[in-house]
Amino acid sequence: MAVPPMSRTPSIRGARHRAPTVLLALLLAAGGTVRGATQELYRVRFTGVPSRWLRPRLIAVSDTVALRRFPPPTDGLLLRRAEADLPRIAGLLRSQGYLTARATAELRATTPREIRFRLHAGPRYRLGRVTFVTYPLRPPKPSKVGLDRHAPAESSRLLAAEQQLLDYVRSRGHPYPIVTNRLFRAMPDSARLEVTLAVDPGPSARFGPVRIEGTQTVDDEVVRHALLWRAGSHYDASTIAETRAQLIRSRLFASVDVTASNEVPPDGLLPLTVSVRERLHRTVEAGASYHTDVGAAAKLLWENRNLDSHAERLSAVANLGQEDSSAELAYRRPRLARQNQTLISAVDAARETSGAYNSDHVRGRMLLARTWSPDWQAEAGLALHYLSNEEQDEPMHQTLLSTPLSASWGRSDDWLDPGRGLRIALTVQPFAAVAGDASQFVKSEIGVQNYQPLDSRRRRVLATRLRAGGIIGEQRLNLPVNERFYAGGGNSIRGYAYQTVGPYLDDEPVGGRSVIEFSSELRLRLTTRTGAVAFVDAGSAYGTQLPNLSDSLFWGTGLGFRYYTPIGPLRADVAVPLNRREDIDRSFQVYISIGQAF
């Protein structure tokens, strides 16, 4: 690999600015010939590079490359500059598992001059036997801390594993472990590295008294109720980390720090201090989107997350679109009767004028949400719906009572742009008409989203989504139009217009009693701010109670661009329908909004 020379930049000026005789003597003593007034530059070449992905790193650690614009005046000094790079180059190779690597440098008398680094990487060592000593604790399996057998013996992998081993000990009641011995033994015959790490767990501890600092308008009890440990339980660093994350997610605090005393007291009860810094509790947010099938839309939100110092939350949301408009007022009261229980009261109104139907509806609901763990949550309650719908010039007026039930499990590294995780949500909602046209039915739906990183830095992520639902109890045309299942659109099957995939009657979409959708996205991070996406979506809505998988699915595919911002990625997708229907589907659809598709 050659690094081309930069533009010419003289380093020794002409006769008008001759160097002193002493400097000239020193340069001659350094060896080589003094170059003329128009100093030649040089190029750099690396040979014997064992892997293409190492080339950018070699360039990054080389001063010979970085200082190409400032060449030394003699060949001898240029060669010395190159030789000074050799320890860094060899160190880089060894850090990647080439434990016997060495490098040489030579100056070639070409035009322009060339510095050639010859790399002798040798075999790439891989992990052999890995031994952990954590007495009296039982040590973890090496694979649990990232040291899989036969993995490359990279220094970053070993350092990360050491930190994870310490975290493992801290999560088992020992807050102050220390590494007492590190032994690495290279086996040249098999190109394996044997690793031994010994850790002294130190004294065990239990959670002791907690002091709260930094609260101003938020009551201290809000913080105390958020603590995920009980006084007297065994110390666990992972529980502290999850508590901190939960307090940050509440959006009440800009920062949260949990610190412990420097020593474990004789009684084993470790005092802790939770220091918080409050953030502004009132927020105004605005957003906009554009889809070629439904046009432009705008969203405005106002929220107060600390209504009376106990983290009560009041929010108002308005959505205005060319086809749909809605507004909602919601109130959340945490810790109702139980520490992990929240009361949710909300009323919303909406008007929909899609190609499938026209609908005006008002809904009031009251729910109890219970958090079983940081991952599990369930909701149950009552809702009252007033509907005024119109389908194919036929009006329908109903008042429905429903009992929405839902459960969700979710674990991911980022809510807006996950790189790893799994989310599952199940909803079951029985409906019964209490006024207007008689109707009784049960609507069920399940959604699964999975995010799998394809590399250690999570710059490539495979994201998949599954949605399935069904309605039992009524025939399709007896169901309220806005409670049927529809498919197609920017958050469904891209490439097809909103709600146009599924059963038709008199050339108009009428929705279905069941639905199934599948999406898969390959998300590539190009730079810290930009990314690209390739995706495929499939699915349909059906007139039967369960999806009829013998029918053909509708497929769509496309490409997208992402621009990452502090509030989430800006999304722009272009999709084409693979099962295009004449006079129904356009040749492509464009979707622009904030946030990933799922």
XYZ file of C-alpha atoms in Angstrom:
598
model
C 0.000 0.000 0.000
C 1.441 3.328 -1.026
C 0.564 6.636 0.579
C 0.885 9.321 -2.150
C 3.045 12.390 -1.524
C 1.380 15.655 -0.508
C 1.818 18.970 -2.310
C 5.358 20.396 -2.266
C 6.279 22.456 0.759
C 9.927 23.615 0.948
C 11.555 22.959 4.324
C 14.872 24.762 3.595
C 14.784 28.163 2.016
C 17.116 29.479 -0.704
C 20.410 31.249 -0.498
C 18.867 34.385 0.964
C 18.178 32.421 4.174
C 21.126 29.980 4.353
C 21.402 27.982 7.577
C 24.320 28.708 9.853
C 27.487 26.732 9.317
C 27.033 24.910 12.627
C 23.571 23.628 11.584
C 24.974 22.477 8.246
C 27.717 20.541 10.010
C 25.179 18.865 12.265
C 23.023 17.844 9.310
C 26.039 16.389 7.493
C 27.026 14.521 10.628
C 23.537 13.035 10.732
C 24.280 11.338 7.416
C 23.014 11.724 3.871
C 22.866 14.495 1.376
C 21.357 17.927 2.026
C 18.488 18.510 -0.438
C 18.175 21.659 -2.485
C 15.869 24.600 -2.210
C 12.962 22.752 -3.806
C 12.926 19.940 -1.257
C 11.546 16.665 -2.594
C 8.719 15.015 -0.705
C 8.432 11.270 -0.174
C 5.861 8.533 -0.253
C 5.235 5.691 2.209
C 4.463 2.051 1.415
C 3.519 -0.801 3.747
C 4.173 -4.371 2.631
C 3.264 -7.634 4.315
C 0.106 -6.227 5.930
C -1.731 -9.357 7.185
C -5.229 -7.907 6.900
C -6.759 -5.099 4.885
C -8.555 -3.602 7.896
C -5.159 -2.967 9.541
C -4.009 -0.511 6.857
C -5.897 2.548 8.188
C -4.579 1.829 11.686
C -1.000 1.558 10.446
C -1.335 4.933 8.744
C -2.821 6.417 11.939
C 0.146 5.393 14.147
C 2.887 6.426 11.688
C 4.569 9.819 12.129
C 6.303 9.176 8.817
C 2.892 9.367 7.140
C 1.561 12.215 9.275
C 4.614 14.448 8.605
C 4.840 13.926 4.854
C 4.375 17.638 4.271
C 7.452 18.372 6.360
C 10.273 16.138 5.076
C 13.637 16.266 6.868
C 16.503 17.753 4.834
C 18.641 14.587 4.636
C 18.089 10.933 3.802
C 19.585 9.929 7.133
C 17.076 11.984 9.126
C 14.206 10.649 7.011
C 15.259 7.083 7.727
C 15.531 7.893 11.456
C 11.957 9.228 11.345
C 10.805 5.943 9.831
C 12.733 3.841 12.324
C 11.072 5.751 15.175
C 7.739 4.371 13.874
C 8.833 0.733 14.132
C 7.948 0.201 17.837
C 4.471 1.678 17.268
C 3.877 -0.458 14.167
C 5.046 -3.639 15.890
C 2.999 -2.729 18.979
C -0.131 -2.310 16.874
C 0.349 -5.728 15.280
C 0.940 -7.372 18.652
C -2.167 -5.735 20.103
C -4.166 -7.499 17.374
C -2.784 -10.918 18.244
C 0.349 -11.052 16.077
C 2.519 -11.623 19.122
C 5.790 -12.305 17.243
C 5.391 -9.372 14.843
C 8.322 -7.191 13.878
C 8.825 -4.482 11.271
C 11.722 -2.961 9.329
C 12.079 0.271 7.379
C 14.176 1.102 4.341
C 14.679 4.214 2.237
C 14.468 3.616 -1.494
C 16.200 6.039 -3.865
C 13.258 6.574 -6.181
C 11.636 9.768 -7.428
C 10.127 10.829 -5.167
C 11.878 9.031 -2.324
C 10.011 6.101 -0.804
C 9.961 4.805 2.746
C 9.026 1.130 2.686
C 7.867 -0.555 5.875
C 8.225 -4.333 5.698
C 5.911 -6.101 8.139
C 6.723 -9.592 9.367
C 3.495 -10.317 11.237
C 3.876 -14.032 11.835
C 0.886 -16.132 12.936
C -2.084 -14.548 14.616
C -2.323 -16.023 18.084
C -5.672 -17.191 19.393
C -6.897 -17.857 22.890
C -6.087 -21.241 24.384
C -6.787 -22.224 27.974
C -8.243 -19.393 30.082
C -8.222 -19.678 33.877
C -9.872 -17.349 36.393
C -9.130 -17.448 40.129
C -11.739 -15.600 42.222
C -11.687 -17.581 45.484
C -13.925 -17.866 47.474
C -16.314 -17.036 44.619
C -16.978 -19.424 41.786
C -15.415 -17.881 38.665
C -17.471 -17.252 35.512
C -16.984 -19.151 32.299
C -14.484 -17.337 30.030
C -17.129 -16.983 27.317
C -19.292 -14.946 29.725
C -16.674 -12.189 29.742
C -15.885 -12.282 26.025
C -12.956 -14.730 26.031
C -14.295 -17.356 23.676
C -11.899 -20.184 22.960
C -10.033 -19.718 19.667
C -10.905 -15.990 19.555
C -8.031 -13.691 18.445
C -5.711 -12.788 21.311
C -6.328 -9.044 21.010
C -5.234 -6.741 23.823
C -8.557 -4.868 23.741
C -10.408 -8.148 24.216
C -8.221 -9.075 27.192
C -8.574 -5.657 28.830
C -12.358 -5.698 28.395
C -12.536 -9.211 29.847
C -10.543 -8.137 32.895
C -12.996 -5.292 33.518
C -15.967 -7.637 33.057
C -14.397 -10.087 35.502
C -14.158 -7.313 38.096
C -17.779 -6.341 37.401
C -18.769 -9.982 37.864
C -17.189 -9.985 41.330
C -18.790 -6.630 42.220
C -22.210 -7.985 41.228
C -21.795 -10.765 43.811
C -21.440 -8.659 46.908
C -17.788 -7.571 46.785
C -17.514 -3.849 45.973
C -13.713 -3.533 45.919
C -12.052 -6.414 44.017
C -8.491 -6.085 42.734
C -6.478 -8.036 40.163
C -3.584 -9.703 41.971
C -1.968 -11.585 39.099
C -1.940 -11.616 35.316
C -0.175 -14.456 33.545
C 0.018 -14.721 29.750
C 1.849 -17.685 28.248
C 2.453 -17.834 24.482
C 2.581 -21.288 22.892
C 4.528 -20.853 19.623
C 3.951 -24.409 18.390
C 0.189 -23.982 18.338
C -0.011 -20.158 18.099
C -2.137 -20.111 21.252
C -2.109 -17.743 24.215
C -2.911 -19.165 27.633
C -4.367 -16.645 30.090
C -4.584 -16.698 33.874
C -6.233 -13.875 35.842
C -6.363 -13.910 39.628
C -8.724 -11.573 41.491
C -8.956 -10.909 45.206
C -12.683 -10.198 45.793
C -12.045 -8.270 49.000
C -14.585 -8.027 51.827
C -18.235 -8.728 51.120
C -20.862 -6.032 51.719
C -24.576 -5.436 51.932
C -26.519 -2.349 50.958
C -26.562 0.067 53.867
C -28.102 3.513 54.515
C -28.705 5.784 51.507
C -28.309 9.557 51.475
C -29.976 11.651 48.749
C -28.286 14.832 47.504
C -29.168 17.458 44.927
C -32.983 17.354 44.845
C -34.705 20.721 44.612
C -38.293 20.451 43.356
C -38.459 16.640 43.269
C -39.272 14.959 46.569
C -36.517 12.698 47.971
C -39.023 9.852 48.171
C -39.210 9.767 44.369
C -35.529 8.831 44.310
C -35.848 6.384 47.203
C -38.762 4.585 45.517
C -36.651 4.188 42.390
C -33.894 2.276 44.200
C -33.892 -1.329 42.990
C -32.250 -2.776 46.096
C -33.429 -3.327 49.620
C -31.450 -2.354 52.689
C -29.480 -5.346 53.928
C -29.445 -7.203 50.595
C -26.130 -8.261 49.072
C -24.242 -5.521 47.256
C -24.661 -5.731 43.467
C -23.000 -3.211 41.156
C -25.326 -4.128 38.267
C -28.354 -3.188 40.397
C -26.785 0.209 41.052
C -26.169 0.710 37.313
C -29.783 -0.194 36.466
C -31.082 2.156 39.191
C -29.055 4.990 37.744
C -30.343 4.228 34.239
C -33.941 4.118 35.494
C -33.624 7.529 37.158
C -32.172 8.988 33.960
C -35.026 7.466 31.915
C -37.539 9.224 34.136
C -36.384 12.499 32.527
C -36.472 14.171 35.916
C -32.703 14.335 36.259
C -29.891 15.477 34.008
C -27.296 13.407 35.892
C -27.296 10.698 38.546
C -24.258 9.415 40.458
C -24.241 6.634 43.032
C -21.132 6.469 45.218
C -20.164 4.248 48.118
C -17.818 4.798 51.036
C -14.195 3.884 50.433
C -14.211 1.025 52.922
C -16.657 -1.642 54.003
C -17.641 -0.994 57.677
C -17.225 -3.788 60.248
C -20.973 -4.532 60.174
C -20.820 -5.003 56.371
C -23.503 -2.381 55.668
C -22.061 -0.151 52.941
C -23.355 3.458 53.019
C -24.239 4.955 49.625
C -24.899 8.472 48.374
C -27.201 9.179 45.425
C -26.356 12.575 43.933
C -28.754 13.974 41.338
C -28.977 17.110 39.265
C -32.500 18.014 38.199
C -33.359 18.935 34.636
C -36.186 21.183 33.463
C -39.453 19.357 33.972
C -41.552 21.162 31.367
C -40.931 20.252 27.751
C -42.290 21.404 24.421
C -41.492 19.153 21.474
C -42.317 19.438 17.799
C -41.880 17.022 14.918
C -42.758 16.676 11.265
C -42.919 13.922 8.683
C -43.726 13.445 5.014
C -44.925 10.293 3.277
C -45.938 10.318 -0.376
C -49.032 8.239 0.415
C -50.492 10.360 3.250
C -48.713 13.691 2.750
C -47.215 15.946 5.400
C -47.890 15.710 9.122
C -46.864 17.661 12.207
C -46.759 16.823 15.911
C -46.700 19.117 18.942
C -46.245 17.915 22.525
C -46.286 19.684 25.882
C -45.365 17.825 29.052
C -44.852 18.483 32.748
C -43.050 15.556 34.379
C -43.214 16.798 37.979
C -46.646 18.239 38.484
C -46.554 18.430 42.297
C -43.044 17.287 43.278
C -43.971 13.578 43.293
C -43.259 12.874 39.586
C -46.881 13.104 38.467
C -46.925 13.660 34.721
C -49.362 15.671 32.605
C -49.009 15.722 28.829
C -50.890 17.106 25.833
C -50.243 15.923 22.290
C -51.638 17.214 19.002
C -51.119 15.547 15.614
C -52.144 17.306 12.425
C -51.981 15.534 9.072
C -53.549 15.775 5.670
C -55.625 12.639 6.335
C -55.525 12.175 10.123
C -55.743 14.614 13.024
C -55.818 13.801 16.727
C -55.332 15.236 20.203
C -54.735 13.598 23.592
C -54.557 14.727 27.197
C -52.975 12.227 29.620
C -52.187 12.118 33.339
C -49.874 9.591 35.016
C -49.667 9.129 38.776
C -46.828 6.827 39.877
C -46.743 4.648 43.005
C -50.491 4.294 43.366
C -51.021 1.924 46.323
C -47.870 0.061 45.293
C -44.374 1.230 44.568
C -44.375 -0.368 41.111
C -47.884 0.676 40.057
C -48.923 3.698 37.980
C -52.374 5.108 37.279
C -52.895 6.320 33.705
C -55.907 8.475 32.819
C -56.320 9.788 29.283
C -58.842 11.167 26.850
C -58.256 11.519 23.129
C -60.150 12.485 20.005
C -59.326 11.781 16.360
C -60.597 12.335 12.841
C -59.475 10.006 10.073
C -60.225 10.537 6.385
C -58.190 7.772 4.750
C -58.960 6.059 1.476
C -60.481 3.166 3.404
C -63.002 5.048 5.580
C -63.974 8.259 7.402
C -64.068 8.179 11.183
C -64.592 10.525 14.128
C -64.064 9.035 17.554
C -63.559 10.055 21.160
C -62.067 7.725 23.740
C -61.559 7.885 27.493
C -59.502 5.290 29.330
C -58.164 4.511 32.773
C -55.392 1.965 33.208
C -53.218 0.509 35.923
C -49.666 -0.160 34.771
C -47.471 -2.405 36.869
C -43.729 -2.845 36.391
C -42.633 -6.305 37.466
C -38.969 -5.729 36.667
C -36.957 -3.288 34.548
C -37.893 -5.482 31.559
C -41.470 -6.588 32.295
C -44.566 -4.376 32.338
C -48.295 -5.078 32.231
C -51.392 -2.880 31.909
C -55.094 -3.435 32.527
C -58.080 -1.099 32.659
C -61.274 0.186 31.112
C -61.923 2.307 28.033
C -65.044 3.919 26.629
C -65.183 4.679 22.885
C -67.667 6.807 20.964
C -67.436 6.151 17.210
C -69.010 7.898 14.252
C -67.796 6.046 11.166
C -68.646 6.072 7.501
C -67.740 3.331 5.021
C -68.950 3.318 1.400
C -71.518 6.012 2.271
C -72.940 3.871 5.103
C -72.847 5.590 8.542
C -72.237 3.661 11.746
C -72.586 5.080 15.277
C -71.506 3.115 18.323
C -70.460 3.430 21.937
C -68.107 0.640 22.920
C -66.765 -0.469 26.281
C -63.446 -2.291 26.253
C -61.046 -3.802 28.781
C -57.554 -3.376 27.303
C -54.994 -5.864 28.617
C -51.355 -5.777 27.608
C -47.972 -7.172 28.617
C -44.557 -6.271 27.284
C -40.977 -7.387 27.739
C -38.117 -5.359 26.369
C -34.368 -5.143 26.674
C -32.230 -2.995 24.373
C -29.222 -0.728 24.552
C -31.019 2.313 23.140
C -34.727 3.067 22.909
C -34.602 5.307 19.810
C -31.832 3.575 17.879
C -31.163 0.105 19.319
C -28.046 -1.802 18.290
C -28.812 -4.895 20.361
C -31.960 -6.128 22.042
C -35.329 -7.838 21.906
C -38.835 -6.459 22.474
C -42.091 -8.384 22.721
C -45.570 -6.865 23.220
C -48.940 -8.628 23.514
C -52.337 -6.885 23.577
C -55.767 -8.433 24.110
C -58.803 -6.124 24.067
C -62.412 -7.367 24.429
C -65.071 -4.944 23.083
C -68.813 -4.757 23.731
C -71.268 -2.211 22.354
C -73.284 -0.388 25.042
C -75.139 1.901 22.600
C -75.770 1.971 18.859
C -75.178 -0.973 16.544
C -74.693 -4.198 18.489
C -71.187 -5.599 18.406
C -69.031 -7.900 20.520
C -65.528 -8.986 19.588
C -62.012 -9.574 20.925
C -59.002 -8.029 19.205
C -55.546 -9.525 19.847
C -52.136 -8.508 18.551
C -48.510 -9.499 19.140
C -45.369 -7.669 18.047
C -41.752 -8.831 18.192
C -38.688 -6.736 17.368
C -35.131 -8.052 17.404
C -31.857 -6.161 16.966
C -28.697 -8.176 16.330
C -25.277 -6.505 15.936
C -23.080 -7.964 13.195
C -19.804 -6.545 14.531
C -18.350 -5.649 17.900
C -18.763 -1.880 17.390
C -22.416 -2.269 16.315
C -21.851 -0.363 13.087
C -23.812 -3.070 11.274
C -27.110 -4.138 12.796
C -29.703 -6.589 11.484
C -33.136 -5.456 12.685
C -36.224 -7.650 12.236
C -39.887 -7.162 13.084
C -42.932 -9.422 13.243
C -46.524 -8.307 13.743
C -49.558 -10.604 13.839
C -53.131 -10.025 14.923
C -56.648 -11.418 14.779
C -60.249 -10.561 15.686
C -62.871 -13.072 16.791
C -66.590 -12.573 17.455
C -67.916 -10.569 14.481
C -67.849 -10.684 10.716
C -65.606 -8.148 9.054
C -68.287 -5.709 7.883
C -69.874 -5.671 11.374
C -66.618 -4.481 12.938
C -65.938 -0.758 13.470
C -63.801 0.355 10.548
C -61.117 1.891 12.760
C -60.684 -1.342 14.762
C -60.049 -3.581 11.763
C -56.543 -4.540 10.685
C -54.902 -2.753 7.785
C -51.501 -3.095 6.151
C -49.340 -0.876 3.983
C -47.540 2.390 4.689
C -44.349 3.763 6.184
C -44.624 1.802 9.457
C -46.049 -1.310 7.853
C -45.232 -2.631 4.345
C -43.233 0.102 2.673
C -43.778 0.600 -1.043
C -47.567 0.393 -0.741
C -49.866 3.261 0.166
C -51.277 3.559 3.681
C -53.948 0.901 4.478
C -54.153 -0.376 0.873
C -52.850 -3.934 1.399
C -55.632 -6.423 2.139
C -59.254 -7.121 1.209
C -61.118 -4.831 -1.226
C -64.815 -4.261 -1.829
C -66.011 -2.211 -4.823
C -62.412 -1.121 -5.466
C -62.007 0.249 -1.934
C -59.931 -1.228 0.924
C -62.119 -2.526 3.745
C -59.541 -3.880 6.165
C -59.479 -7.341 7.649
C -60.001 -9.524 10.702
C -56.348 -10.568 10.808
C -52.938 -9.352 9.725
C -49.348 -10.517 9.481
C -46.290 -8.405 8.695
C -42.566 -9.029 8.587
C -39.712 -6.572 8.119
C -35.950 -6.945 7.962
C -33.424 -4.106 7.822
C -29.664 -4.069 7.464
C -28.538 -0.855 9.172
C -25.039 0.384 8.343
C -23.324 3.185 10.239
C -21.253 5.098 7.667
C -19.930 7.896 9.899
C -20.738 9.164 13.383
C -23.580 11.181 11.859
C -24.750 9.232 8.799
C -25.965 5.758 7.987
C -27.634 3.692 5.287
C -30.367 1.061 5.380
C -31.451 -1.734 3.035
C -34.827 -3.274 3.866
C -37.495 -5.718 2.788
C -41.097 -5.804 4.107
C -43.804 -8.397 3.568
C -47.342 -9.081 4.776
C -51.055 -8.597 4.208
C -54.421 -8.188 5.938
C -57.037 -10.940 5.621
C -60.806 -11.286 5.916
C -60.453 -14.455 8.017
C -59.973 -14.726 11.796
C -56.384 -15.930 11.346
C -53.882 -15.003 8.632
C -54.209 -17.271 5.600
C -50.578 -17.994 4.853
C -51.511 -19.947 1.709
C -52.303 -16.604 0.050
C -49.474 -14.664 -1.524
C -47.845 -11.972 0.601
C -47.237 -8.444 -0.612
C -43.512 -7.624 -0.739
C -41.770 -4.272 -0.746
C -38.101 -3.355 -0.713
C -35.940 -0.261 -0.765
C -33.053 1.781 0.549
C -32.838 4.452 3.216
C -30.570 7.150 4.583
C -30.147 8.046 8.252
C -28.782 11.226 9.799
C -28.183 10.745 13.515
C -29.163 13.568 15.877
C -29.309 13.809 19.700
C -33.081 13.229 19.582
C -32.873 10.211 17.285
C -32.103 9.404 13.659
C -33.645 11.402 10.825
C -35.076 8.820 8.455
C -35.521 8.988 4.678
C -36.653 5.792 2.912
C -37.498 5.066 -0.724
C -39.449 1.831 -1.298
C -40.861 0.042 -4.340
C -43.720 -2.507 -4.369
C -42.688 -5.916 -5.706
C -46.337 -6.971 -6.225
C -47.494 -3.798 -7.906
C -51.203 -3.647 -8.743
C -52.378 -1.679 -11.731
C -54.310 1.514 -10.864
C -53.613 1.006 -7.119
C -49.887 1.150 -6.404
C -47.432 3.845 -7.399
C -44.018 2.879 -8.739
C -42.370 4.008 -5.467
C -43.077 5.660 -2.118
C -40.957 8.094 -0.081
C -41.000 8.305 3.738
C -39.314 11.073 5.753
C -39.630 11.221 9.540
C -37.713 11.123 12.845
C -36.842 7.754 14.311
C -36.202 4.321 12.876
C -39.015 2.487 11.100
C -39.143 0.133 14.101
